Coordinates of C-alpha atoms in Angstrom, one line a residue:
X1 CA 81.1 72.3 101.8
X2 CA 82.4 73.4 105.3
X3 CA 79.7 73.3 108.1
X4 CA 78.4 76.3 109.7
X5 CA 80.5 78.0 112.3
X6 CA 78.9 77.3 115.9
X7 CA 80.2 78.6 119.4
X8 CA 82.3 76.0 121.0
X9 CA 82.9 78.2 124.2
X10 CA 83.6 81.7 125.3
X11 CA 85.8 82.8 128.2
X12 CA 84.6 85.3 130.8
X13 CA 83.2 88.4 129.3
X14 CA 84.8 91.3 130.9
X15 CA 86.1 95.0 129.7
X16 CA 84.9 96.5 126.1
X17 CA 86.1 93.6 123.8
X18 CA 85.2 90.2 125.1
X19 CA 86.8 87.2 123.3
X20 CA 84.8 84.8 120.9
X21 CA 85.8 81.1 119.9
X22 CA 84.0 79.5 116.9
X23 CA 84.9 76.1 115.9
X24 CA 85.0 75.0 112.3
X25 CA 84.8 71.9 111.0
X26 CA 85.5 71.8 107.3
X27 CA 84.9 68.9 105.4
X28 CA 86.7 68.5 102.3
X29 CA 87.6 71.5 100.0
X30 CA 90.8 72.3 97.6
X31 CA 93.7 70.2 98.4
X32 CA 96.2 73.9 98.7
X33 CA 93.3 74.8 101.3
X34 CA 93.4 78.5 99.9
X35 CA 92.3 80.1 96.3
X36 CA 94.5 82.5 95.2
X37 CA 92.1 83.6 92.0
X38 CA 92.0 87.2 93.8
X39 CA 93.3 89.0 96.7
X40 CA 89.4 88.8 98.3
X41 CA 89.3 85.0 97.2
X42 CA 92.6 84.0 99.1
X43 CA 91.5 85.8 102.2
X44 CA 88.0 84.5 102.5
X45 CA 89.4 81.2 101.8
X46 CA 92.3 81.5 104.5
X47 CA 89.5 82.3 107.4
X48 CA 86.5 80.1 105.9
X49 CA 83.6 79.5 106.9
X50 CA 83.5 82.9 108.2
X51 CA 82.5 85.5 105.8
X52 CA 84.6 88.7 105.1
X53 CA 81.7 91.0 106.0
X54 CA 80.9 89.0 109.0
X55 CA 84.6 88.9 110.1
X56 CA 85.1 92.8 109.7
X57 CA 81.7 93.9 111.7
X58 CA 82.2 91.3 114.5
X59 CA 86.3 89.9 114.6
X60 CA 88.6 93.0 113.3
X61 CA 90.2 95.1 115.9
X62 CA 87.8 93.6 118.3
X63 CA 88.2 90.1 119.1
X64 CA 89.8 87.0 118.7
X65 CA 88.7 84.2 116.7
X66 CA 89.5 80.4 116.4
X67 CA 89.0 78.4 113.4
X68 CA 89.8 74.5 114.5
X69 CA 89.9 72.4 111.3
X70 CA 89.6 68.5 110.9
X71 CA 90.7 68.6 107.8
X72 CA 93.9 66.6 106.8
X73 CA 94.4 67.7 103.4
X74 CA 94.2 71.5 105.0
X75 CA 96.5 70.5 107.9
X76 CA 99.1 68.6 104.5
X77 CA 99.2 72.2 102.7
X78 CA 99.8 74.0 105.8
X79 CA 102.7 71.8 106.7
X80 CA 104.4 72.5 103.4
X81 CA 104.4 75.9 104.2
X82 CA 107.4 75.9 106.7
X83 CA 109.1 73.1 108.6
X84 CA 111.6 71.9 111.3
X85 CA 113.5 70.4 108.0
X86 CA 113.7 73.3 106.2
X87 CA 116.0 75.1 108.3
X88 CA 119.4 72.5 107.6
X89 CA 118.8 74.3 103.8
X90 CA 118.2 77.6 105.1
X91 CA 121.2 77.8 107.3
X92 CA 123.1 76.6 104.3
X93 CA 122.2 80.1 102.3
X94 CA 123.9 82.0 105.1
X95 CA 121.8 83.2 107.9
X96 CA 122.5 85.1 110.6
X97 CA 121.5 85.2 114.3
X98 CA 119.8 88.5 115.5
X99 CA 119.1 89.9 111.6
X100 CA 117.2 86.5 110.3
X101 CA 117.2 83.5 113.1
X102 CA 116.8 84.3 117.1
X103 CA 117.0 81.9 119.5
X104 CA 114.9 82.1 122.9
X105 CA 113.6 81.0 126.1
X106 CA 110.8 82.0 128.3
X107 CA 112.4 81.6 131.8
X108 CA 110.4 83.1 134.8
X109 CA 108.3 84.9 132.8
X110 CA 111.0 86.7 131.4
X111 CA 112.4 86.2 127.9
X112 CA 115.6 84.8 127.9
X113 CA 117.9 85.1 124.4
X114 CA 120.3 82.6 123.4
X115 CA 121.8 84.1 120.0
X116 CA 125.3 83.2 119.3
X117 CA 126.9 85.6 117.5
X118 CA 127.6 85.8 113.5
X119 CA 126.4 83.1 110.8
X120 CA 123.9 80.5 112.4
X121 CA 125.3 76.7 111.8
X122 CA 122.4 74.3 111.8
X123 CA 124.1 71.5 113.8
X124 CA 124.3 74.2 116.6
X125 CA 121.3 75.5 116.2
X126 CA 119.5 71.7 116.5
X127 CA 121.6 71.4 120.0
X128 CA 120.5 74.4 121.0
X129 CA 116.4 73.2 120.1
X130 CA 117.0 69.6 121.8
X131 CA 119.1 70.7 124.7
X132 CA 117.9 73.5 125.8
X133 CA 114.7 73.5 124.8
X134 CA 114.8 76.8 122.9
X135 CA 112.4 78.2 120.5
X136 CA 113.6 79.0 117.3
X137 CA 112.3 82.7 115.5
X138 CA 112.9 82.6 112.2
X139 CA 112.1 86.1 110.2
X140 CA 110.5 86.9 107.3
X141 CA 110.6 83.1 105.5
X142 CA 108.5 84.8 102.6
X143 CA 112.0 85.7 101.4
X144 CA 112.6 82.2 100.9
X145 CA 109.6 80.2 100.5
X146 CA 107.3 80.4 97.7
X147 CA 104.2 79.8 98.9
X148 CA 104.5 82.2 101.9
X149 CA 105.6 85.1 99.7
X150 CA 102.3 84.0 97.2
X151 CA 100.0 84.5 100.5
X152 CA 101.7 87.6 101.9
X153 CA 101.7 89.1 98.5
X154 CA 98.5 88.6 97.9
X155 CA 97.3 89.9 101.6
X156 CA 99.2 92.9 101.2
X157 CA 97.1 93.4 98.2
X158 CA 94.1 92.6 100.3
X159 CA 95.0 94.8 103.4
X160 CA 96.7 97.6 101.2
X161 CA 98.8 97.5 104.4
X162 CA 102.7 96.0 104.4
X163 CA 102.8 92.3 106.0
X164 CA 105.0 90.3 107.3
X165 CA 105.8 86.8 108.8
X166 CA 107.8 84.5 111.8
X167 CA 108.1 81.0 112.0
X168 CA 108.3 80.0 115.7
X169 CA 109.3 76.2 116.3
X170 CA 109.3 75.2 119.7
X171 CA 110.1 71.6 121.6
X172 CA 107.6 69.6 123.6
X173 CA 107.1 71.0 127.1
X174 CA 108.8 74.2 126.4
X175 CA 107.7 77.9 125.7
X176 CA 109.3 80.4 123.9
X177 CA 108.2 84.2 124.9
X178 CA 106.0 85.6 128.0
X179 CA 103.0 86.9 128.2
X180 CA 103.0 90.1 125.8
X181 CA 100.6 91.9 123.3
X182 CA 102.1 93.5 120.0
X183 CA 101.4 96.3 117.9
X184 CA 100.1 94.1 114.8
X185 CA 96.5 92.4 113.7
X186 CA 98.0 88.7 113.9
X187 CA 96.7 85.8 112.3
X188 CA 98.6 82.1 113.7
X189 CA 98.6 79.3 111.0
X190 CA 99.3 76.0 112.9
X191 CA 101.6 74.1 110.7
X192 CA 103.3 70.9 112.6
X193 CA 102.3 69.8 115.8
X194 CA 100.5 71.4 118.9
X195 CA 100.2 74.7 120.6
X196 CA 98.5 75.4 123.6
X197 CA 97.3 79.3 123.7
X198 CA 96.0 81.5 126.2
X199 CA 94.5 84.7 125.7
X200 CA 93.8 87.7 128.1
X201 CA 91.5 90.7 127.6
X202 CA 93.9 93.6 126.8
X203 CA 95.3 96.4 129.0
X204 CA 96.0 98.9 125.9
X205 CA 93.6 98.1 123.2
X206 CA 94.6 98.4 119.6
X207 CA 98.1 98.6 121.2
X208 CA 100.8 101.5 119.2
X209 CA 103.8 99.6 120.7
X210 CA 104.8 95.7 121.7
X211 CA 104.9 95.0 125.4
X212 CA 105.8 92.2 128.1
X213 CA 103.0 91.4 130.4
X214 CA 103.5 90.6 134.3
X215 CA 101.4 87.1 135.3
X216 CA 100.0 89.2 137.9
X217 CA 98.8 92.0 136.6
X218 CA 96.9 90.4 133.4
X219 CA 94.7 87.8 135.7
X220 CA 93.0 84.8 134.3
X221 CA 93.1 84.2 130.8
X222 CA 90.1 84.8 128.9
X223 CA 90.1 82.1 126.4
X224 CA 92.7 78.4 126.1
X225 CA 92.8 76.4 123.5
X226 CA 95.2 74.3 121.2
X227 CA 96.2 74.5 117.8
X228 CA 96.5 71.4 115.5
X229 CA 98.0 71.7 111.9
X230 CA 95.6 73.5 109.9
X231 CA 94.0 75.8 112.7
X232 CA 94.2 79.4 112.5
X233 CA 94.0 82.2 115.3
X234 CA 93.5 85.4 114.7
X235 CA 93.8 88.3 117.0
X236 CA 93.7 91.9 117.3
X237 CA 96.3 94.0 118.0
X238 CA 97.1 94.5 121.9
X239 CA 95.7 91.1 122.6
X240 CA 97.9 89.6 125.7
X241 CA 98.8 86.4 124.3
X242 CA 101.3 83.5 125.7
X243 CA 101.5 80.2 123.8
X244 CA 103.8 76.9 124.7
X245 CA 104.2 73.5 122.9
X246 CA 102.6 70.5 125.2
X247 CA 104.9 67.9 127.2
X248 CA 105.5 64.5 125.6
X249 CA 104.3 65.7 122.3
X250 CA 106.3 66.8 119.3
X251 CA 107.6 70.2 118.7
X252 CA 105.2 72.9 117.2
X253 CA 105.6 74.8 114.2
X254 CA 103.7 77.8 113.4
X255 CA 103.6 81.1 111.6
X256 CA 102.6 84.6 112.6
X257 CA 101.6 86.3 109.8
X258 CA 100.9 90.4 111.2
X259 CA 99.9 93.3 109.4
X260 CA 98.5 97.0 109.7
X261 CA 101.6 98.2 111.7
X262 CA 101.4 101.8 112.0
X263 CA 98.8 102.0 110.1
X264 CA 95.6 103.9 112.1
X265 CA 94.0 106.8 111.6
X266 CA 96.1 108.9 113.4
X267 CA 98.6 108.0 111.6
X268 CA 97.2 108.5 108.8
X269 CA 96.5 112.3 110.0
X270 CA 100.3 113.0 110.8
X271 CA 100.9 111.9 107.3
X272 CA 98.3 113.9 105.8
X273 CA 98.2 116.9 108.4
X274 CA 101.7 118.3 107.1
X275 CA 101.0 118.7 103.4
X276 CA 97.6 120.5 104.3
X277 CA 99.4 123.1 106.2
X278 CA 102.0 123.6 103.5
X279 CA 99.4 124.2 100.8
X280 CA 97.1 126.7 103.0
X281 CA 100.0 128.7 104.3
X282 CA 100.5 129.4 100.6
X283 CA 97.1 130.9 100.7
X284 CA 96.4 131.9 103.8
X285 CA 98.0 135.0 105.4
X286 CA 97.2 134.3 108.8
X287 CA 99.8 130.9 108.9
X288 CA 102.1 132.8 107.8
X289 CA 102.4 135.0 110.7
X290 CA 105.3 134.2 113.1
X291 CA 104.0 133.3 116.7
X292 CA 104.1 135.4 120.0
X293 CA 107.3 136.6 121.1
X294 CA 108.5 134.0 123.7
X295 CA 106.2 131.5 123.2
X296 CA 108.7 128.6 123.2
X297 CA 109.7 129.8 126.8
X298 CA 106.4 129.2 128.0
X299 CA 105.5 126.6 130.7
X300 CA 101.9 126.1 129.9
X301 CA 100.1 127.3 127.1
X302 CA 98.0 130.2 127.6
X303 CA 94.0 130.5 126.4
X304 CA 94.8 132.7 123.3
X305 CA 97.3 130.5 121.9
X306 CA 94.9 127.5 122.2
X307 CA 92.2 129.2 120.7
X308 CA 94.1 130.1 117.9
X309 CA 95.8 126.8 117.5
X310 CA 92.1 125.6 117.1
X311 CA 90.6 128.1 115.0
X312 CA 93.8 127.4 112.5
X313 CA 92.3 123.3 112.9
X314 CA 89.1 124.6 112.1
X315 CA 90.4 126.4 108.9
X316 CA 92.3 123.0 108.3
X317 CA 88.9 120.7 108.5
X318 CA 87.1 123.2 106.5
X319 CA 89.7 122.7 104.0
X320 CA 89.9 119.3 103.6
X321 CA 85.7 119.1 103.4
X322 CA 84.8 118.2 100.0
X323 CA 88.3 117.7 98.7
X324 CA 89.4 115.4 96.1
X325 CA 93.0 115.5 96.1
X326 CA 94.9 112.1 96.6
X327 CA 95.7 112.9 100.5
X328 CA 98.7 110.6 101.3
X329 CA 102.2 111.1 100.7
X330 CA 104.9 109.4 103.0
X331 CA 102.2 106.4 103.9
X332 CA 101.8 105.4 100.4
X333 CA 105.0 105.8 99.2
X334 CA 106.4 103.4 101.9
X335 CA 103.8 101.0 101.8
X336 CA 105.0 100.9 97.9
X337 CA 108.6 100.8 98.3
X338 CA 108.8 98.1 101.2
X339 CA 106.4 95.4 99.6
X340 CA 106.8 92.2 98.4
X341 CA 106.9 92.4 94.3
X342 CA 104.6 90.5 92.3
X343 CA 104.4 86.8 93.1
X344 CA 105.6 85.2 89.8
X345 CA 107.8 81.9 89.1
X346 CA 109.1 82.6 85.5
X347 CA 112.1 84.9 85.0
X348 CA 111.7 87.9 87.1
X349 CA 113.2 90.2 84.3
X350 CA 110.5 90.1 82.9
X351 CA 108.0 91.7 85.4
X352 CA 110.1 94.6 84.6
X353 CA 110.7 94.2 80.9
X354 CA 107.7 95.5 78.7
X355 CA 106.1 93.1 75.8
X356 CA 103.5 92.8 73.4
X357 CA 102.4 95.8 71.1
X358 CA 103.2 99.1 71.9
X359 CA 100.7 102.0 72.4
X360 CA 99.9 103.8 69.6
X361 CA 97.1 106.8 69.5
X362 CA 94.3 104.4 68.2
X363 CA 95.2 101.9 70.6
X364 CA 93.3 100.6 73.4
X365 CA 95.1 100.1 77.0
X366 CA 94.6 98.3 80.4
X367 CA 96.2 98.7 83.4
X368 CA 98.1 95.9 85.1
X369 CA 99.7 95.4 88.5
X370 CA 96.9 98.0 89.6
X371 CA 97.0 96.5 93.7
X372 CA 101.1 97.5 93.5
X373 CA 101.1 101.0 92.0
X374 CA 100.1 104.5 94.4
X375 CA 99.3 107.5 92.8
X376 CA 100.5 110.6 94.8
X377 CA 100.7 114.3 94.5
X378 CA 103.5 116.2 95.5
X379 CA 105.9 119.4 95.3
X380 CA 108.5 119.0 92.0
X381 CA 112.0 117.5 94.2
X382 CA 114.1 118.8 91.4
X383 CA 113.1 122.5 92.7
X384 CA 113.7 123.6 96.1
X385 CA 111.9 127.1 96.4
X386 CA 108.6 127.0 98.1
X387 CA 107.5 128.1 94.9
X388 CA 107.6 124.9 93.5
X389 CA 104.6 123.2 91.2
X390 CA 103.2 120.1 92.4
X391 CA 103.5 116.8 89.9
X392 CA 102.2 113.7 89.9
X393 CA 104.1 110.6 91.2
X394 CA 103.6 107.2 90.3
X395 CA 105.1 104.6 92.3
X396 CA 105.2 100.7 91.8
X397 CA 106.8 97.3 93.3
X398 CA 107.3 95.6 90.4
X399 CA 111.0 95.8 90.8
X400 CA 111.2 95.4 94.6
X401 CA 113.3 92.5 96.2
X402 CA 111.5 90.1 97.6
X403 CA 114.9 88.6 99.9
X404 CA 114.9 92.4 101.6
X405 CA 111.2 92.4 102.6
X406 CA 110.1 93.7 105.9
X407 CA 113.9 93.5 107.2
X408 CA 114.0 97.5 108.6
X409 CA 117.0 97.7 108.4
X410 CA 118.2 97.1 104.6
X411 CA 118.0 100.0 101.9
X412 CA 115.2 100.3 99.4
X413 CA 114.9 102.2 96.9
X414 CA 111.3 103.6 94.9
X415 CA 110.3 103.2 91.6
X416 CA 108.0 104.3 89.5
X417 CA 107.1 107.5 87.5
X418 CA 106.6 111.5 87.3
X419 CA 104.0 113.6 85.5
X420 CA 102.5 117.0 85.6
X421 CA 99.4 117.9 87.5
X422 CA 98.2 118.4 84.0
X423 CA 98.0 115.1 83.4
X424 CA 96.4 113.7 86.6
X425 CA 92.9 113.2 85.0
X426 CA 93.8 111.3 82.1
X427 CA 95.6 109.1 84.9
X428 CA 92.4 108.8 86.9
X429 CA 90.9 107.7 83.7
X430 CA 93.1 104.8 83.1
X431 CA 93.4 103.6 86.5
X432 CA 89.3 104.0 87.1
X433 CA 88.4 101.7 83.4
X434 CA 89.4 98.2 82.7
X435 CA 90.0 99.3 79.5
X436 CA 90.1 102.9 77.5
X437 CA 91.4 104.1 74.1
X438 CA 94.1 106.4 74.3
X439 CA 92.7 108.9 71.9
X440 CA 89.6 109.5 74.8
X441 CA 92.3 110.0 77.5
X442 CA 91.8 114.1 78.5
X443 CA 94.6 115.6 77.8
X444 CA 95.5 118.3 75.5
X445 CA 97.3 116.8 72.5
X446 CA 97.5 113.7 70.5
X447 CA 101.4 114.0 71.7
X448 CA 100.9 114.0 75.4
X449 CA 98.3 111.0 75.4
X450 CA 101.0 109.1 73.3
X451 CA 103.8 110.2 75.1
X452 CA 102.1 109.3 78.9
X453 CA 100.9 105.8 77.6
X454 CA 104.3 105.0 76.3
X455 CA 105.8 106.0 79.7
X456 CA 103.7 103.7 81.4
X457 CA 104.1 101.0 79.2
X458 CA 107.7 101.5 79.4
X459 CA 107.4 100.6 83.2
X460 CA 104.9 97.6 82.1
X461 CA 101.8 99.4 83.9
X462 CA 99.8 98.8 80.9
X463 CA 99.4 96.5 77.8
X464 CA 97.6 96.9 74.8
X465 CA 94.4 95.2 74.3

């Protein structure tokens, strides 16, 4: 069993969020380090000792925290997970400089980027790493290795939140990028040789946007350390970080795996906000109204235009108080469309080809893939006057690509399923029991409860049991 976590250090204390370092020394454990039997399971086991509930009141969005492992079988799994080696076979599948591989310096405290242009050619790309001591990014290697796409999927199931990765392998005595924060919680696996790290209390906590840092104006750093194979770091987002790989030492290897991009509260509100206005102007005369002649021509906005602007917030909060309706819309519905699909190693047809019985009235059904299906609510998009009814959506990544994950700029497309609002309960019902008999499913016919189960075995949501 690993030993309890003890303080091995703290830097100086300053600002709202001072930095914490916790040494762990783990002795013994599963050979693959991590337990993928659940979503919860694989991330308690990627920052054990440390609990979840401990590391969500006292590390999350607050502070950093080190995990330093002495554990060679854990620093052997983590090395499988990406290495210097692998890129000769990566290159080979046709990668590309800027889209999936860039090449950089830090020079002066200023990043300096040494992307050819076109496909990336290995041989070049190794002169480049020996000669001038460059840092290779590579993006997104859950598209190619197994093992990271198993972790990220099952973190994204975890966080509910898209996530995505970089492999950064930089040469003794060289660093790749300056001192910067970024808009992501980040958590560093070590995976071959050292990295020296140093940490400064942020500027712009819980950062929106990625910045570069001046030397001068971020002052000492609040915590240094190195990472061996097997360590992980984990920081929150805004953290003013700068890492390089030690002189006379091998190169370093290690991945940033980042998540909860975008993904706030107020974010949350301008996805939200919109639909909530749309429904109560139905309703409500007063939105409906048109605005003061010349308003728009304004400079500043005057007292009774603020007061109405919050009375209408006020009628908006009220609203919302007590409300059960599934809020989301566009946040969901990307989250769903831009994941990783399932992690599975057998024939991916089949993750989108349904099997076993099918669903009969006196049958009894489960849902499965619950963590990569939304539910949403939203106007009908085959009608276009405002009078339109809302349906039900159903979304899924069961047929997502995993080689297009997290790349921005390459089209996706969503999947999943449409019902009437008629039918939302009886979808409650099947997505809030581990198992239910379709005959108990509330809906108004014996047609409809066969008809809905068949759709969404059709899709492989459910099996019979």
């Amino acid at each position: 069993m690993p030993k309890k976590a003890k303080p091995t250090g703290r830097g100086k204390e300053e600002g709202s969020a001072p930095c914490k370092q916790l040494k762990m020394e783990a002795t013994g454990g599963p050979s693959s380090a991590l337990n993928f039997e659940s979503p919860g399971d694989l991330f308690e086991s990627l920052i054990s000792p440390i609990k979840t509930e401990t590391f969500f009141r006292e590390f999350w969005e607050k502070q950093p925290l080190l995990l330093q492992r002495d554990d060679p079988a854990v620093a052997t799994y983590y090395q499988s997970l990406f290495r210097l080696s692998d890129l000769k076979s990566l290159c080979s599948r046709g990668m590309y400089y800027g889209r999936d591989v860039n090449v950089c310096r830090c020079v002066n405290g200023k990043k300096k980027v040494l992307n050819k242009d076109g496909k990336v050619h290995f041989l070049q790309l190794r002169k480049d790493f020996d000669q001038k001591r460059a840092t290779i990014q590579f993006h997104q290697p859950q598209r190619f290795k197994d093992e990271l796409w198993r972790i990220q999927e099952k973190l994204e199931c975890y966080f509910g939140s898209l996530v995505g990765s970089n492999v950064y392998i930089t040469p003794a005595g060289s660093q790749g990028l300056p001192p910067h924060y970024d808009d992501v919680e980040v958590f560093i696996l070590q995976l071959e040789g050292e990295k020296r790290w140093r940490l400064y209390h942020p500027t712009v906590p819980l950062a929106r946007e990625y910045s570069v840092e001046s030397e001068d104006r971020i002052g000492r750093p609040a915590l240094e350390f190195t990472l061996k194979p097997g360590d992980v770091l984990y920081f929150p987002r805004g953290t003013i970080h700068q890492a390089d790989t030690p002189p006379g030492l091998a190169h370093s290897t290690h991945v940033t795996i980042s998540t909860y991009q975008n993904n706030s509260w107020g974010d949350f509100l301008l996805d939200t906000i919109s639909g909530l206005v749309f429904d109560t102007a139905k309703e409500d005369l007063e939105f409906r109204a048109g605005i003061p002649r010349q308003l728009l021509l304004q400079v500043d906005a005057t007292a009774v235009v603020t007061r109405r602007l919050s009375g209408f917030l006020r009628t908006l909060a009220d609203r919302l108080e007590g409300t059960k309706e599934l809020l989301s819309a566009d946040m969901k519905k990307d989250f769903v469309m831009n994941r990783l699909p399932p992690y599975y190693m057998g024939n991916r047809a089949e993750l989108s080809t349904p099997g076993g019985q099918l669903p009969r009235l006196d049958s009894t059904v489960r849902l499965q893939f619950k963590d990569h299906t939304v539910l949403t609510v939203g106007p009908d998009q085959d009608q276009s006057d405002e009078t339109q009814e809302k349906m039900v959506y159903i979304y899924h990544s069961l047929k997502n690509r995993r080689e297009t994950h997290m790349m921005g700029n390459e089209e996706t497309e969503s999947h999943g399923l449409r019902f009437p609002l008629s039918h939302m309960d009886a979808l409650k019902q099947i997505w809030g029991h581990s198992a239910i008999s379709v005959k108990d499913l509330k809906l108004t016919t014996d047609e409809e409860k066969e008809n809905l189960v068949l759709s969404l075995w059709t899709e492989c949501l459910i099996q019979v049991v």
